[in-house]
Amino acid sequence: MPPVPAFGSRVLAKLDCQAGSLEQGATTKSAQPLLALIVMPLAKQLPADVPASDRVKEVLKRRGLKLADLAKTPLAIDQPGGGRYAYVMVDTAQARFAQLSVLRKAAMLLLEEDPREIHVVVCGADGQDALQLARESLYVLSLNGAVLPARKKKAAKPLKRIVLHSCPTGYGDFKAGDFRAVSALAEANTLARELTALPPNELTPGHYRQRVRALAKTQSWRIEEYDFKRLKKLGAGAFCAVAQGSHEQDAAIVHLSYRPKGLDKHAQRVALVGKGICFDTGGHNLKPAKYMAGMHEDMNGSAVALALLMAVQALRLPVAVDAWLAIAQNHISAQAYKQNDIITALDGTHIEVVHTDAEGRMVLADTLTLAARSKPDLLIDFATLTGSMVSALGNRYAGAFASSEALADLAVAAGRQAGERVSVFPMDEDYEAALDSKVADIKQCSLEGEADHILAARFLKRFTRDLPWLHIDLSSANCKGGLGAVASDITGFGVASGAALLAQWLAEHSG
Ligand code: BES
Ligand code: ZN
Ligand code: ZN
């Protein structure tokens, strides 16, 4: 396989803020016809400054549509010169998820043409509304203008340039600085999706670690890799139980640290933990083909943690962050762990192995132990942990478990703010009775099929030293047809809401 471009060469579309209306600004040098996203707040009438508004009225009439239908079904109208305008109304009173969803639909009407350049005009809005609509449009276009890794002879090309026009009548000039945060989030989300999309023969643990190393260098993060040998010596039996099934000993727990320059000594410290199973066969309790398909995406939690670290840095949040990535594969082999093995985890807990497909909680147990040892003020883990969370929620929400009600509320609020929906699950102590073991301190899971997403959370909790902790079970890591702002099946869910959560948590806990 040809080498995939290294990090840093992946560039999202560049933003240009242009004074003047679409028609004035349409002196684009490219030979491409003009593609424009026309965004309006929900209103009873078409704003006066809408480009080619007569044609919009004509088409609506011809199709028997009402203006308000543009808030559900955006309309693409081909222009005489060969261009295309996509019109969308956004109800700014609605949840962010709904706003981003309809904007994504509109953006895709243009992106399906595989353009290099798209123009954006926000009409009929002023002040904060105009800025918010411009930000959301930009987020959606940047995200979906990126091209995820694929090996096709006729590969799609990424969007190169987004031209944002100042509103003809409403809001004044947009400045590039108004969009730094959304660009950072789009870039980080794209990183998470890219890594997750890579096929498992390419993104092996060894290759993944190489990429993380390269990224650490460009981002100036400190990096420390706990490889298999070292983990074995340390007594990280839970991680090694999973990793020992692979022929190549390339598994590792990768520790990244980001310390913003000039950060106060007493600043808050956050630890992010991610499940990085580059392929989950299920191990000896082998998955059937239908369920094994897609299991190269079982490293998504680690990609989200990594991308969130990048977002925190780009957003210049005043917080010290450590990321702990549990990178391994779950293979079947003569060396692989088995049902009834009794494993000693890094913190001394003896675990009775019940099902080799519950490998995520095994690798996370020791990774949480390492992360918790430095006593962060907040510990968050991301993992495609359980099929039962997918049964509970489908792929449109992620499930959250929290060590306190305040943290649970924060996770939901941050999800709402970012347009990534999060639902909180209970994790009362009595659930843990299902994990009582006759031969060890705890069972890894149960074969009885009781709410495994809750049992998994109870299991993980044992390794968090009762720190303030949030566990995100990423049932929404892959949603067919896209989700919210994102049009690809792989969603990068957790990056935007994670960043919103950290910003909010810092506002509550600093100073
Ligand atoms: N990675 C899977 C969970 C998963 C499957 C997440 C599909 C998202 C989509 C995990 O390692 C797993 O296989 N869990 C088992 C646990 C069970 C054996 C207790 C499951 O859910 O079946
Ligand atoms: Zn599994
Ligand atoms: Zn798994």
mmCIF file with all atom_site columns, C-alpha atoms in Angstrom, residues 39 55 64 70 77 119 137 151 200 222 234 246-247 277 291 296 301 310-311 314 324 338 341 345 354 362 419 440 466:
data_model
loop_
_atom_site.group_PDB
_atom_site.id
_atom_site.type_symbol
_atom_site.label_atom_id
_atom_site.label_alt_id
_atom_site.label_comp_id
_atom_site.label_asym_id
_atom_site.label_entity_id
_atom_site.label_seq_id
_atom_site.pdbx_PDB_ins_code
_atom_site.Cartn_x
_atom_site.Cartn_y
_atom_site.Cartn_z
_atom_site.occupancy
_atom_site.B_iso_or_equiv
_atom_site.pdbx_formal_charge
_atom_site.auth_seq_id
_atom_site.auth_comp_id
_atom_site.auth_asym_id
_atom_site.auth_atom_id
_atom_site.pdbx_PDB_model_num
ATOM 1  C CA . VAL A 1 39  ? -28.239 30.473  5.232  1.00 0.00 ? 39  VAL A CA 1
ATOM 2  C CA . ARG A 1 55  ? -35.979 31.951  -8.485 1.00 0.00 ? 55  ARG A CA 1
ATOM 3  C CA . GLY A 1 64  ? -45.820 23.176  -3.762 1.00 0.00 ? 64  GLY A CA 1
ATOM 4  C CA . LEU A 1 70  ? -36.463 25.043  3.965  1.00 0.00 ? 70  LEU A CA 1
ATOM 5  C CA . ILE A 1 77  ? -31.269 25.578  -7.278 1.00 0.00 ? 77  ILE A CA 1
ATOM 6  C CA . HIS A 1 119 ? -19.275 30.498  -0.836 1.00 0.00 ? 119 HIS A CA 1
ATOM 7  C CA . SER A 1 137 ? -22.056 26.713  8.485  1.00 0.00 ? 137 SER A CA 1
ATOM 8  C CA . ARG A 1 151 ? -8.007  3.604   -1.702 1.00 0.00 ? 151 ARG A CA 1
ATOM 9  C CA . PRO A 1 200 ? -6.718  -2.589  10.309 1.00 0.00 ? 200 PRO A CA 1
ATOM 10 C CA . ARG A 1 222 ? 5.684   14.956  25.931 1.00 0.00 ? 222 ARG A CA 1
ATOM 11 C CA . LEU A 1 234 ? 5.014   -3.430  35.952 1.00 0.00 ? 234 LEU A CA 1
ATOM 12 C CA . SER A 1 246 ? -1.141  -10.830 19.172 1.00 0.00 ? 246 SER A CA 1
ATOM 13 C CA . HIS A 1 247 ? 1.783   -12.322 17.321 1.00 0.00 ? 247 HIS A CA 1
ATOM 14 C CA . ILE A 1 277 ? -8.327  -1.694  20.024 1.00 0.00 ? 277 ILE A CA 1
ATOM 15 C CA . TYR A 1 291 ? -20.391 -8.399  14.272 1.00 0.00 ? 291 TYR A CA 1
ATOM 16 C CA . HIS A 1 296 ? -11.134 -1.766  13.084 1.00 0.00 ? 296 HIS A CA 1
ATOM 17 C CA . GLY A 1 301 ? -12.180 6.098   21.835 1.00 0.00 ? 301 GLY A CA 1
ATOM 18 C CA . MET A 1 310 ? -5.366  18.587  20.020 1.00 0.00 ? 310 MET A CA 1
ATOM 19 C CA . ALA A 1 311 ? -8.544  20.668  20.352 1.00 0.00 ? 311 ALA A CA 1
ATOM 20 C CA . ALA A 1 314 ? -5.794  24.797  19.627 1.00 0.00 ? 314 ALA A CA 1
ATOM 21 C CA . TRP A 1 324 ? -3.565  7.760   27.975 1.00 0.00 ? 324 TRP A CA 1
ATOM 22 C CA . LYS A 1 338 ? -9.109  -17.500 27.783 1.00 0.00 ? 338 LYS A CA 1
ATOM 23 C CA . ASP A 1 341 ? -8.101  -17.222 33.350 1.00 0.00 ? 341 ASP A CA 1
ATOM 24 C CA . ALA A 1 345 ? -4.367  -6.117  37.213 1.00 0.00 ? 345 ALA A CA 1
ATOM 25 C CA . VAL A 1 354 ? -15.533 -14.506 31.635 1.00 0.00 ? 354 VAL A CA 1
ATOM 26 C CA . MET A 1 362 ? -9.468  -5.164  30.494 1.00 0.00 ? 362 MET A CA 1
ATOM 27 C CA . GLY A 1 419 ? -24.769 19.165  18.992 1.00 0.00 ? 419 GLY A CA 1
ATOM 28 C CA . ALA A 1 440 ? -11.248 -13.659 42.163 1.00 0.00 ? 440 ALA A CA 1
ATOM 29 C CA . ASP A 1 466 ? -12.892 7.300   43.219 1.00 0.00 ? 466 ASP A CA 1
#
